[in-house]
PDB file of C-alpha atoms and ligand atoms in Angstrom:
ATOM      1  CA  MET A  26     103.464  80.527 122.608  1.00  0.00           C
ATOM      2  CA  ASP A  27     101.920  77.914 120.819  1.00  0.00           C
ATOM      3  CA  LEU A  28      99.844  79.446 118.432  1.00  0.00           C
ATOM      4  CA  PHE A  29      98.809  76.314 116.423  1.00  0.00           C
ATOM      5  CA  LYS A  30      96.598  75.020 119.578  1.00  0.00           C
ATOM      6  CA  TYR A  31      93.892  78.033 118.525  1.00  0.00           C
ATOM      7  CA  ALA A  32      93.808  76.045 114.813  1.00  0.00           C
ATOM      8  CA  GLN A  33      94.204  72.506 117.031  1.00  0.00           C
ATOM      9  CA  GLY A  34      91.024  73.436 118.185  1.00  0.00           C
ATOM     10  CA  GLN A  35      88.629  72.808 115.355  1.00  0.00           C
ATOM     11  CA  THR A  36      88.176  69.654 113.326  1.00  0.00           C
ATOM     12  CA  PHE A  37      89.233  68.476 109.812  1.00  0.00           C
ATOM     13  CA  PRO A  38      87.204  65.958 108.135  1.00  0.00           C
ATOM     14  CA  VAL A  39      89.202  63.223 105.993  1.00  0.00           C
ATOM     15  CA  GLY A  40      87.694  63.219 102.542  1.00  0.00           C
ATOM     16  CA  THR A  41      87.786  67.020 101.669  1.00  0.00           C
ATOM     17  CA  LEU A  42      89.706  69.524  99.885  1.00  0.00           C
ATOM     18  CA  TYR A  43      91.148  72.367 102.009  1.00  0.00           C
ATOM     19  CA  LEU A  44      91.422  75.384  99.498  1.00  0.00           C
ATOM     20  CA  VAL A  45      94.171  77.417 101.286  1.00  0.00           C
ATOM     21  CA  ALA A  46      95.170  81.345 100.588  1.00  0.00           C
ATOM     22  CA  THR A  47      99.112  81.266 100.315  1.00  0.00           C
ATOM     23  CA  PRO A  48     101.364  85.285 100.343  1.00  0.00           C
ATOM     24  CA  ILE A  49     101.060  87.629  97.048  1.00  0.00           C
ATOM     25  CA  GLY A  50     104.235  88.529  98.352  1.00  0.00           C
ATOM     26  CA  ASN A  51     105.397  88.688 101.690  1.00  0.00           C
ATOM     27  CA  LEU A  52     105.885  85.016 103.214  1.00  0.00           C
ATOM     28  CA  ALA A  53     104.851  86.239 106.595  1.00  0.00           C
ATOM     29  CA  ASP A  54     101.525  86.811 105.188  1.00  0.00           C
ATOM     30  CA  ILE A  55      99.965  83.134 105.707  1.00  0.00           C
ATOM     31  CA  THR A  56      97.611  82.199 108.669  1.00  0.00           C
ATOM     32  CA  ILE A  57      98.369  80.014 111.354  1.00  0.00           C
ATOM     33  CA  ARG A  58      95.169  78.015 109.699  1.00  0.00           C
ATOM     34  CA  SER A  59      96.210  77.593 106.805  1.00  0.00           C
ATOM     35  CA  LEU A  60      99.848  75.974 107.835  1.00  0.00           C
ATOM     36  CA  HIS A  61      98.388  73.707 109.943  1.00  0.00           C
ATOM     37  CA  ILE A  62      95.906  72.719 107.314  1.00  0.00           C
ATOM     38  CA  LEU A  63      99.096  72.046 104.852  1.00  0.00           C
ATOM     39  CA  LEU A  64     100.916  70.180 107.812  1.00  0.00           C
ATOM     40  CA  GLN A  65      97.999  68.103 108.060  1.00  0.00           C
ATOM     41  CA  VAL A  66      96.935  67.412 104.244  1.00  0.00           C
ATOM     42  CA  ASP A  67      98.158  63.961 102.775  1.00  0.00           C
ATOM     43  CA  GLY A  68      98.975  65.764  99.352  1.00  0.00           C
ATOM     44  CA  ILE A  69      98.718  69.353  98.276  1.00  0.00           C
ATOM     45  CA  ALA A  70      97.578  70.398  94.256  1.00  0.00           C
ATOM     46  CA  CYS A  71      99.094  73.553  93.330  1.00  0.00           C
ATOM     47  CA  GLU A  72      99.511  74.801  89.690  1.00  0.00           C
ATOM     48  CA  ASP A  73     103.241  74.757  89.586  1.00  0.00           C
ATOM     49  CA  LYS A  74     104.867  72.484  91.560  1.00  0.00           C
ATOM     50  CA  ARG A  75     108.252  74.079  91.093  1.00  0.00           C
ATOM     51  CA  HIS A  76     106.712  77.083  91.899  1.00  0.00           C
ATOM     52  CA  SER A  77     105.111  75.456  94.900  1.00  0.00           C
ATOM     53  CA  SER A  78     107.474  73.546  96.285  1.00  0.00           C
ATOM     54  CA  SER A  79     109.879  76.667  97.106  1.00  0.00           C
ATOM     55  CA  LEU A  80     107.263  78.273  99.109  1.00  0.00           C
ATOM     56  CA  LEU A  81     106.505  74.968 101.087  1.00  0.00           C
ATOM     57  CA  ASN A  82     109.947  74.422 101.654  1.00  0.00           C
ATOM     58  CA  ALA A  83     110.519  78.040 103.096  1.00  0.00           C
ATOM     59  CA  TYR A  84     107.756  76.896 105.423  1.00  0.00           C
ATOM     60  CA  GLY A  85     109.581  73.507 106.549  1.00  0.00           C
ATOM     61  CA  ILE A  86     106.559  71.863 104.565  1.00  0.00           C
ATOM     62  CA  SER A  87     106.893  69.167 102.237  1.00  0.00           C
ATOM     63  CA  LYS A  88     104.299  66.822 100.694  1.00  0.00           C
ATOM     64  CA  PRO A  89     103.072  65.412  97.687  1.00  0.00           C
ATOM     65  CA  LEU A  90     102.211  67.964  95.296  1.00  0.00           C
ATOM     66  CA  TYR A  91     100.232  67.331  92.339  1.00  0.00           C
ATOM     67  CA  ALA A  92      99.820  69.819  89.334  1.00  0.00           C
ATOM     68  CA  ILE A  93      96.025  71.168  88.280  1.00  0.00           C
ATOM     69  CA  HIS A  94      96.266  74.331  86.103  1.00  0.00           C
ATOM     70  CA  GLU A  95      93.746  75.616  83.978  1.00  0.00           C
ATOM     71  CA  HIS A  96      94.697  73.344  80.855  1.00  0.00           C
ATOM     72  CA  ASN A  97      94.202  69.914  83.081  1.00  0.00           C
ATOM     73  CA  GLU A  98      91.917  71.440  85.764  1.00  0.00           C
ATOM     74  CA  LYS A  99      88.949  69.219  85.051  1.00  0.00           C
ATOM     75  CA  SER A 100      90.551  65.630  83.883  1.00  0.00           C
ATOM     76  CA  ALA A 101      93.119  66.634  87.016  1.00  0.00           C
ATOM     77  CA  SER A 102      90.346  66.915  89.250  1.00  0.00           C
ATOM     78  CA  GLN A 103      89.236  63.103  89.325  1.00  0.00           C
ATOM     79  CA  HIS A 104      92.799  62.296  90.539  1.00  0.00           C
ATOM     80  CA  ILE A 105      92.028  64.102  93.887  1.00  0.00           C
ATOM     81  CA  ILE A 106      88.527  63.126  93.430  1.00  0.00           C
ATOM     82  CA  GLU A 107      89.888  59.437  93.999  1.00  0.00           C
ATOM     83  CA  LYS A 108      92.461  60.434  96.826  1.00  0.00           C
ATOM     84  CA  LEU A 109      89.425  62.360  99.155  1.00  0.00           C
ATOM     85  CA  ALA A 110      87.674  59.031  98.305  1.00  0.00           C
ATOM     86  CA  GLN A 111      90.520  56.752 100.095  1.00  0.00           C
ATOM     87  CA  GLY A 112      89.760  59.087 103.126  1.00  0.00           C
ATOM     88  CA  GLU A 113      92.582  61.070 102.112  1.00  0.00           C
ATOM     89  CA  ARG A 114      92.525  65.235 102.993  1.00  0.00           C
ATOM     90  CA  TRP A 115      94.389  67.373 100.427  1.00  0.00           C
ATOM     91  CA  ALA A 116      94.296  70.831 100.109  1.00  0.00           C
ATOM     92  CA  TYR A 117      94.879  73.750  96.645  1.00  0.00           C
ATOM     93  CA  ILE A 118      96.792  76.313  96.782  1.00  0.00           C
ATOM     94  CA  SER A 119      97.762  78.342  93.445  1.00  0.00           C
ATOM     95  CA  ASP A 120     100.547  80.253  92.829  1.00  0.00           C
ATOM     96  CA  ALA A 121      99.659  83.050  94.685  1.00  0.00           C
ATOM     97  CA  GLY A 122      96.797  84.594  97.011  1.00  0.00           C
ATOM     98  CA  THR A 123      93.113  82.928  97.066  1.00  0.00           C
ATOM     99  CA  PRO A 124      92.391  80.279  95.259  1.00  0.00           C
ATOM    100  CA  GLY A 125      90.076  80.640  91.787  1.00  0.00           C
ATOM    101  CA  ILE A 126      90.181  84.450  92.078  1.00  0.00           C
ATOM    102  CA  SER A 127      91.620  84.985  88.363  1.00  0.00           C
ATOM    103  CA  ASP A 128      93.147  81.504  89.342  1.00  0.00           C
ATOM    104  CA  PRO A 129      92.166  77.902  89.132  1.00  0.00           C
ATOM    105  CA  GLY A 130      90.211  76.480  91.451  1.00  0.00           C
ATOM    106  CA  ALA A 131      86.154  76.768  90.142  1.00  0.00           C
ATOM    107  CA  THR A 132      86.359  73.913  88.636  1.00  0.00           C
ATOM    108  CA  LEU A 133      88.180  71.260  90.893  1.00  0.00           C
ATOM    109  CA  CYS A 134      85.400  73.575  93.637  1.00  0.00           C
ATOM    110  CA  ASN A 135      82.986  71.696  91.426  1.00  0.00           C
ATOM    111  CA  GLU A 136      84.189  68.828  90.614  1.00  0.00           C
ATOM    112  CA  VAL A 137      84.674  67.703  94.037  1.00  0.00           C
ATOM    113  CA  ARG A 138      81.152  68.586  95.176  1.00  0.00           C
ATOM    114  CA  GLY A 139      80.129  67.072  92.251  1.00  0.00           C
ATOM    115  CA  ALA A 140      81.824  63.509  93.697  1.00  0.00           C
ATOM    116  CA  GLY A 141      80.026  64.285  96.738  1.00  0.00           C
ATOM    117  CA  PHE A 142      82.979  65.589  98.344  1.00  0.00           C
ATOM    118  CA  SER A 143      83.278  68.891 101.118  1.00  0.00           C
ATOM    119  CA  VAL A 144      85.666  71.700 100.022  1.00  0.00           C
ATOM    120  CA  VAL A 145      86.979  73.621 102.439  1.00  0.00           C
ATOM    121  CA  PRO A 146      87.740  77.658 102.280  1.00  0.00           C
ATOM    122  CA  LEU A 147      90.669  79.128 104.170  1.00  0.00           C
ATOM    123  CA  PRO A 148      90.474  82.923 104.645  1.00  0.00           C
ATOM    124  CA  GLY A 149      93.818  84.342 103.638  1.00  0.00           C
ATOM    125  CA  PRO A 150      95.700  87.349 101.203  1.00  0.00           C
ATOM    126  CA  CYS A 151      94.276  88.449  97.787  1.00  0.00           C
ATOM    127  CA  ALA A 152      95.683  91.580  95.603  1.00  0.00           C
ATOM    128  CA  VAL A 153      92.559  92.785  95.064  1.00  0.00           C
ATOM    129  CA  ILE A 154      90.853  92.837  98.355  1.00  0.00           C
ATOM    130  CA  THR A 155      93.625  94.112  99.725  1.00  0.00           C
ATOM    131  CA  ALA A 156      93.607  96.841  97.775  1.00  0.00           C
ATOM    132  CA  ILE A 157      90.643  97.796  98.197  1.00  0.00           C
ATOM    133  CA  SER A 158      91.279  97.520 102.128  1.00  0.00           C
ATOM    134  CA  ALA A 159      93.728 100.599 101.093  1.00  0.00           C
ATOM    135  CA  ALA A 160      91.322 102.888  99.165  1.00  0.00           C
ATOM    136  CA  GLY A 161      90.433 104.937 101.395  1.00  0.00           C
ATOM    137  CA  ASP A 162      87.357 107.283 100.556  1.00  0.00           C
ATOM    138  CA  PHE A 163      87.511 105.366  97.186  1.00  0.00           C
ATOM    139  CA  LEU A 164      84.056 104.123  97.486  1.00  0.00           C
ATOM    140  CA  ASN A 165      82.674 106.688  99.049  1.00  0.00           C
ATOM    141  CA  ASN A 166      80.784 107.668  96.377  1.00  0.00           C
ATOM    142  CA  SER A 167      79.202 104.247  95.607  1.00  0.00           C
ATOM    143  CA  ASP A 168      78.676 103.326  99.245  1.00  0.00           C
ATOM    144  CA  GLY A 169      81.296 101.315  99.752  1.00  0.00           C
ATOM    145  CA  SER A 170      80.207  98.614  96.966  1.00  0.00           C
ATOM    146  CA  PHE A 171      82.104  97.860  94.343  1.00  0.00           C
ATOM    147  CA  GLN A 172      82.645  95.189  91.620  1.00  0.00           C
ATOM    148  CA  PHE A 173      85.485  93.246  91.091  1.00  0.00           C
ATOM    149  CA  LEU A 174      86.136  92.288  86.675  1.00  0.00           C
ATOM    150  CA  GLY A 175      89.086  90.284  86.742  1.00  0.00           C
ATOM    151  CA  PHE A 176      91.457  90.580  84.222  1.00  0.00           C
ATOM    152  CA  LEU A 177      91.055  93.540  81.742  1.00  0.00           C
ATOM    153  CA  PRO A 178      90.696  92.213  77.955  1.00  0.00           C
ATOM    154  CA  THR A 179      93.842  91.990  76.018  1.00  0.00           C
ATOM    155  CA  LYS A 180      92.515  93.725  72.803  1.00  0.00           C
ATOM    156  CA  ALA A 181      92.020  97.077  73.217  1.00  0.00           C
ATOM    157  CA  GLN A 182      88.855  97.689  71.834  1.00  0.00           C
ATOM    158  CA  GLN A 183      87.448  94.779  74.331  1.00  0.00           C
ATOM    159  CA  ARG A 184      89.390  96.649  76.642  1.00  0.00           C
ATOM    160  CA  ASP A 185      88.330 100.544  76.506  1.00  0.00           C
ATOM    161  CA  SER A 186      84.194  99.063  76.496  1.00  0.00           C
ATOM    162  CA  MET A 187      85.395  97.483  80.189  1.00  0.00           C
ATOM    163  CA  ILE A 188      86.872 100.268  81.015  1.00  0.00           C
ATOM    164  CA  ASN A 189      83.259 102.301  80.031  1.00  0.00           C
ATOM    165  CA  PHE A 190      81.299  99.609  81.529  1.00  0.00           C
ATOM    166  CA  ALA A 191      83.334 100.678  84.598  1.00  0.00           C
ATOM    167  CA  ALA A 192      83.570 104.389  84.231  1.00  0.00           C
ATOM    168  CA  ASN A 193      79.301 104.430  84.070  1.00  0.00           C
ATOM    169  CA  SER A 194      79.241 101.945  86.323  1.00  0.00           C
ATOM    170  CA  LYS A 195      76.997 102.963  89.616  1.00  0.00           C
ATOM    171  CA  VAL A 196      79.352 100.951  91.935  1.00  0.00           C
ATOM    172  CA  ALA A 197      83.642 101.450  92.139  1.00  0.00           C
ATOM    173  CA  SER A 198      85.595  98.873  89.938  1.00  0.00           C
ATOM    174  CA  PHE A 199      88.238  97.207  90.487  1.00  0.00           C
ATOM    175  CA  PHE A 200      90.469  94.766  87.643  1.00  0.00           C
ATOM    176  CA  TYR A 201      94.306  92.973  87.532  1.00  0.00           C
ATOM    177  CA  GLU A 202      96.422  94.273  84.699  1.00  0.00           C
ATOM    178  CA  ALA A 203      99.918  92.871  83.313  1.00  0.00           C
ATOM    179  CA  PRO A 204     102.770  95.090  84.048  1.00  0.00           C
ATOM    180  CA  HIS A 205     103.650  94.934  80.218  1.00  0.00           C
ATOM    181  CA  ARG A 206     100.196  96.566  79.217  1.00  0.00           C
ATOM    182  CA  ILE A 207      99.567  98.758  82.373  1.00  0.00           C
ATOM    183  CA  GLU A 208     100.844 102.309  80.984  1.00  0.00           C
ATOM    184  CA  ALA A 209      98.586 101.822  77.733  1.00  0.00           C
ATOM    185  CA  THR A 210      95.325 100.513  79.998  1.00  0.00           C
ATOM    186  CA  LEU A 211      95.846 103.608  82.453  1.00  0.00           C
ATOM    187  CA  LYS A 212      96.002 105.799  79.081  1.00  0.00           C
ATOM    188  CA  ALA A 213      93.486 104.223  78.090  1.00  0.00           C
ATOM    189  CA  ILE A 214      91.160 105.055  81.221  1.00  0.00           C
ATOM    190  CA  ALA A 215      92.269 108.753  81.081  1.00  0.00           C
ATOM    191  CA  ALA A 216      90.582 108.823  77.847  1.00  0.00           C
ATOM    192  CA  ASN A 217      87.466 107.149  78.730  1.00  0.00           C
ATOM    193  CA  ILE A 218      86.567 108.008  81.884  1.00  0.00           C
ATOM    194  CA  ALA A 219      85.665 111.619  83.106  1.00  0.00           C
ATOM    195  CA  PRO A 220      88.283 113.639  83.896  1.00  0.00           C
ATOM    196  CA  THR A 221      87.112 114.406  87.419  1.00  0.00           C
ATOM    197  CA  GLN A 222      86.831 110.163  88.241  1.00  0.00           C
ATOM    198  CA  ARG A 223      89.321 108.948  90.205  1.00  0.00           C
ATOM    199  CA  VAL A 224      91.847 105.772  89.578  1.00  0.00           C
ATOM    200  CA  PHE A 225      93.476 103.854  91.716  1.00  0.00           C
ATOM    201  CA  VAL A 226      96.706 101.929  90.902  1.00  0.00           C
ATOM    202  CA  ALA A 227      98.228  99.573  94.124  1.00  0.00           C
ATOM    203  CA  LYS A 228     101.112  98.489  93.064  1.00  0.00           C
ATOM    204  CA  GLU A 229     103.316  95.172  94.990  1.00  0.00           C
ATOM    205  CA  ILE A 230     101.476  95.216  97.518  1.00  0.00           C
ATOM    206  CA  THR A 231     103.312  93.686 100.549  1.00  0.00           C
ATOM    207  CA  LYS A 232     106.106  93.948  98.845  1.00  0.00           C
ATOM    208  CA  ILE A 233     109.596  96.104  98.832  1.00  0.00           C
ATOM    209  CA  PHE A 234     108.452  98.416  96.230  1.00  0.00           C
ATOM    210  CA  GLU A 235     104.517  99.021  97.038  1.00  0.00           C
ATOM    211  CA  GLU A 236     102.871 102.068  95.955  1.00  0.00           C
ATOM    212  CA  ILE A 237      99.022 102.973  95.934  1.00  0.00           C
ATOM    213  CA  THR A 238      98.219 106.119  94.028  1.00  0.00           C
ATOM    214  CA  ILE A 239      94.834 107.291  93.856  1.00  0.00           C
ATOM    215  CA  LEU A 240      94.067 110.776  91.044  1.00  0.00           C
ATOM    216  CA  PRO A 241      91.662 112.054  88.787  1.00  0.00           C
ATOM    217  CA  ALA A 242      92.079 110.769  85.315  1.00  0.00           C
ATOM    218  CA  GLU A 243      92.399 114.288  84.040  1.00  0.00           C
ATOM    219  CA  GLU A 244      96.716 113.732  85.839  1.00  0.00           C
ATOM    220  CA  ILE A 245      97.098 110.759  84.624  1.00  0.00           C
ATOM    221  CA  ASN A 246      99.128 111.611  81.296  1.00  0.00           C
ATOM    222  CA  ARG A 247     101.657 114.157  84.384  1.00  0.00           C
ATOM    223  CA  TRP A 248     101.822 111.487  86.404  1.00  0.00           C
ATOM    224  CA  LEU A 249     102.588 108.957  83.671  1.00  0.00           C
ATOM    225  CA  GLY A 250     105.682 110.848  83.120  1.00  0.00           C
ATOM    226  CA  GLU A 251     107.138 110.720  86.613  1.00  0.00           C
ATOM    227  CA  VAL A 252     106.466 106.711  86.589  1.00  0.00           C
ATOM    228  CA  LYS A 253     110.295 105.337  86.208  1.00  0.00           C
ATOM    229  CA  SER A 254     109.481 101.713  85.927  1.00  0.00           C
ATOM    230  CA  TRP A 255     106.137  99.145  85.315  1.00  0.00           C
ATOM    231  CA  GLN A 256     107.755  96.656  86.613  1.00  0.00           C
ATOM    232  CA  GLY A 257     105.628  94.554  89.279  1.00  0.00           C
ATOM    233  CA  GLU A 258     101.636  93.636  89.705  1.00  0.00           C
ATOM    234  CA  TYR A 259      99.259  96.418  89.868  1.00  0.00           C
ATOM    235  CA  VAL A 260      95.497  96.572  91.050  1.00  0.00           C
ATOM    236  CA  LEU A 261      93.667  99.196  88.992  1.00  0.00           C
ATOM    237  CA  GLY A 262      90.483 100.714  90.053  1.00  0.00           C
ATOM    238  CA  ILE A 263      87.757 103.377  88.699  1.00  0.00           C
ATOM    239  CA  GLU A 264      86.092 105.127  90.926  1.00  0.00           C
ATOM    240  CA  ALA A 265      81.310 105.106  90.106  1.00  0.00           C
ATOM    241  CA  SER A 266      80.873 107.359  87.551  1.00  0.00           C
ATOM    242  CA  PRO A 267      80.191 111.171  88.879  1.00  0.00           C
ATOM    243  CA  ASN A 268      77.140 111.522  86.129  1.00  0.00           C
ATOM    244  CA  LYS A 269      73.801 111.193  85.647  1.00  0.00           C
ATOM    245  CA  PRO A 270      73.489 109.123  82.588  1.00  0.00           C
ATOM    246  CA  THR A 271      73.684 111.433  79.354  1.00  0.00           C
ATOM    247  CA  GLU A 272      74.254 110.684  75.548  1.00  0.00           C
ATOM    248  CA  SER A 273      78.018 110.456  76.656  1.00  0.00           C
ATOM    249  CA  ALA A 274      77.966 108.248  79.781  1.00  0.00           C
ATOM    250  CA  PHE A 275      77.354 105.340  76.722  1.00  0.00           C
ATOM    251  CA  ASP A 276      79.845 104.606  74.497  1.00  0.00           C
ATOM    252  CA  GLU A 277      78.698 104.693  70.143  1.00  0.00           C
ATOM    253  CA  THR A 278      77.461 100.822  70.356  1.00  0.00           C
ATOM    254  CA  THR A 279      75.622 101.202  73.228  1.00  0.00           C
ATOM    255  CA  LEU A 280      73.589 104.072  72.164  1.00  0.00           C
ATOM    256  CA  ALA A 281      72.945 102.366  68.556  1.00  0.00           C
ATOM    257  CA  TRP A 282      71.976  99.480  70.370  1.00  0.00           C
ATOM    258  CA  ILE A 283      69.234 101.409  72.510  1.00  0.00           C
ATOM    259  CA  LYS A 284      68.190 103.525  69.486  1.00  0.00           C
ATOM    260  CA  ALA A 285      67.279 100.435  67.818  1.00  0.00           C
ATOM    261  CA  ILE A 286      65.637  98.945  70.330  1.00  0.00           C
ATOM    262  CA  ASP A 287      63.772 101.921  72.137  1.00  0.00           C
ATOM    263  CA  GLY A 288      60.202 101.521  70.345  1.00  0.00           C
ATOM    264  CA  GLU A 289      60.367  97.548  70.190  1.00  0.00           C
ATOM    265  CA  ILE A 290      60.005  97.021  73.454  1.00  0.00           C
ATOM    266  CA  GLY A 291      58.653  99.372  76.414  1.00  0.00           C
ATOM    267  CA  HIS A 292      60.858 101.468  78.517  1.00  0.00           C
ATOM    268  CA  LYS A 293      60.788  99.584  81.600  1.00  0.00           C
ATOM    269  CA  ASP A 294      61.917  96.914  80.481  1.00  0.00           C
ATOM    270  CA  LEU A 295      64.722  98.605  78.095  1.00  0.00           C
ATOM    271  CA  SER A 296      66.231 100.237  81.542  1.00  0.00           C
ATOM    272  CA  GLU A 297      66.369  97.316  83.214  1.00  0.00           C
ATOM    273  CA  ILE A 298      68.450  95.839  80.489  1.00  0.00           C
ATOM    274  CA  ILE A 299      70.308  98.906  79.560  1.00  0.00           C
ATOM    275  CA  SER A 300      70.845  98.847  83.376  1.00  0.00           C
ATOM    276  CA  LYS A 301      72.491  95.351  83.357  1.00  0.00           C
ATOM    277  CA  VAL A 302      74.504  96.090  80.519  1.00  0.00           C
ATOM    278  CA  THR A 303      76.041  99.176  81.321  1.00  0.00           C
ATOM    279  CA  GLY A 304      75.754  99.520  85.262  1.00  0.00           C
ATOM    280  CA  VAL A 305      73.883 102.529  84.974  1.00  0.00           C
ATOM    281  CA  PRO A 306      70.884 102.775  87.935  1.00  0.00           C
ATOM    282  CA  LYS A 307      67.808 101.051  86.269  1.00  0.00           C
ATOM    283  CA  LYS A 308      65.808 105.075  87.397  1.00  0.00           C
ATOM    284  CA  ASP A 309      68.669 106.846  85.242  1.00  0.00           C
ATOM    285  CA  ALA A 310      68.480 104.482  82.644  1.00  0.00           C
ATOM    286  CA  TYR A 311      64.708 105.200  82.153  1.00  0.00           C
ATOM    287  CA  LYS A 312      64.932 108.813  82.819  1.00  0.00           C
ATOM    288  CA  TYR A 313      67.742 108.936  79.960  1.00  0.00           C
ATOM    289  CA  LEU A 314      65.091 106.959  77.511  1.00  0.00           C
ATOM    290  CA  LEU A 315      62.336 109.415  78.673  1.00  0.00           C
ATOM    291  CA  ASP A 316      65.106 112.148  77.724  1.00  0.00           C
ATOM    292  CA  LEU A 317      65.710 110.541  74.652  1.00  0.00           C
ATOM    293  CA  LYS A 318      61.998 110.761  73.282  1.00  0.00           C
ATOM    294  CA  GLN A 319      61.318 114.372  73.765  1.00  0.00           C
ATOM    295  CA  SER A 320      64.955 114.999  71.830  1.00  0.00           C
TER     296      SER A 320
HETATM  297  N1  SAM B   5      94.640  84.428  92.975  1.00  0.00           N
HETATM  298  C1  SAM B   5      95.718  85.753  92.809  1.00  0.00           C
HETATM  299  C2  SAM B   5      94.396  86.673  94.228  1.00  0.00           C
HETATM  300  O1  SAM B   5      94.048  86.553  94.879  1.00  0.00           O
HETATM  301  O2  SAM B   5      95.002  88.083  94.669  1.00  0.00           O
HETATM  302  C3  SAM B   5      95.666  86.462  91.811  1.00  0.00           C
HETATM  303  C4  SAM B   5      96.164  85.869  90.991  1.00  0.00           C
HETATM  304  S1  SAM B   5      96.366  86.873  89.628  1.00  0.00           S
HETATM  305  C5  SAM B   5      97.011  85.219  88.404  1.00  0.00           C
HETATM  306  C6  SAM B   5      97.648  87.550  89.732  1.00  0.00           C
HETATM  307  C7  SAM B   5      97.491  89.290  89.806  1.00  0.00           C
HETATM  308  O3  SAM B   5      96.730  89.488  90.733  1.00  0.00           O
HETATM  309  C8  SAM B   5      98.150  90.145  88.717  1.00  0.00           C
HETATM  310  O4  SAM B   5      98.969  90.244  87.263  1.00  0.00           O
HETATM  311  C9  SAM B   5      97.868  91.213  89.709  1.00  0.00           C
HETATM  312  O5  SAM B   5      97.191  92.238  88.900  1.00  0.00           O
HETATM  313  C10 SAM B   5      97.083  90.987  90.775  1.00  0.00           C
HETATM  314  N2  SAM B   5      98.602  90.969  92.083  1.00  0.00           N
HETATM  315  C11 SAM B   5      98.851  89.444  92.785  1.00  0.00           C
HETATM  316  N3  SAM B   5      99.549  89.851  93.311  1.00  0.00           N
HETATM  317  C12 SAM B   5      99.984  91.286  93.751  1.00  0.00           C
HETATM  318  C13 SAM B   5     100.538  92.086  94.115  1.00  0.00           C
HETATM  319  N4  SAM B   5     101.182  91.715  95.571  1.00  0.00           N
HETATM  320  N5  SAM B   5     100.385  93.513  94.091  1.00  0.00           N
HETATM  321  C14 SAM B   5      99.638  93.690  94.049  1.00  0.00           C
HETATM  322  N6  SAM B   5      99.347  93.100  93.309  1.00  0.00           N
HETATM  323  C15 SAM B   5      98.989  91.848  92.537  1.00  0.00           C
END
């Protein structure tokens, strides 16, 4: 069966940048259309030439490679724009997954579009989306909605305020976290969220040691004692807040600025700001302000 015929039924204009998602572990997770495009293009821009040439070798693809990474994205984009201006087609691949998702790609996209050329994204693997597809009822108390907050900050204080923001959000929150920080981060989550609020841990998706764990915060510390190795890549999630906003829904800093501004502007505007910053629904923030006034 010639599966490539489905990809060939579409035109792939010249002077276009194709954003191609690559596997997040299992090399079989690349689409037929992605392979077709990688075979058609005149060159492939990538984060790391050594890494990408071994990936492309696995598919029998050999093309000129050009490095575009977080440190040269804007200036290196000009090279791709020159190639597109010559009527070439180029692809961009990151080290793994979808370009632009906690990976370079956004600046390249902007520069290429700004220069008047088209950018065509191809669907494919993405760690957070793959993880969420297996989250089951984890999104139920946010009616299926979620927010992706990228990598957690490395500094403990900023990380904890991000955890707090997620814990008080009306939607489920998902993050990426580095393996050497995962244990400390899970401890911080256990300490900062409601005991019954659930945490989602997806490890090594599509790889041999793939594991998905969902458990309430109150069980995290026991579970941490059972984990044999933290090696691997992780997606983390925090379930939507089970609470109506009360004093405990806001951290100390948030409470301090709410109290400082209260009285300076109307409750309607203030509840809108509180909602934007903390993720607490506007109507709940409004009710909290009323309670605050009466207390
Ligand atoms: N662009 C990628 C995507 O579409 O998912 C993400 C790149 S980001 C630099 C790498 C992070 O994604 C890792 O630190 C980890 O948090 C997550 N990740 C990547 N592959 C994964 C996998 N197989 N299992 C779990 N998490 C993964």
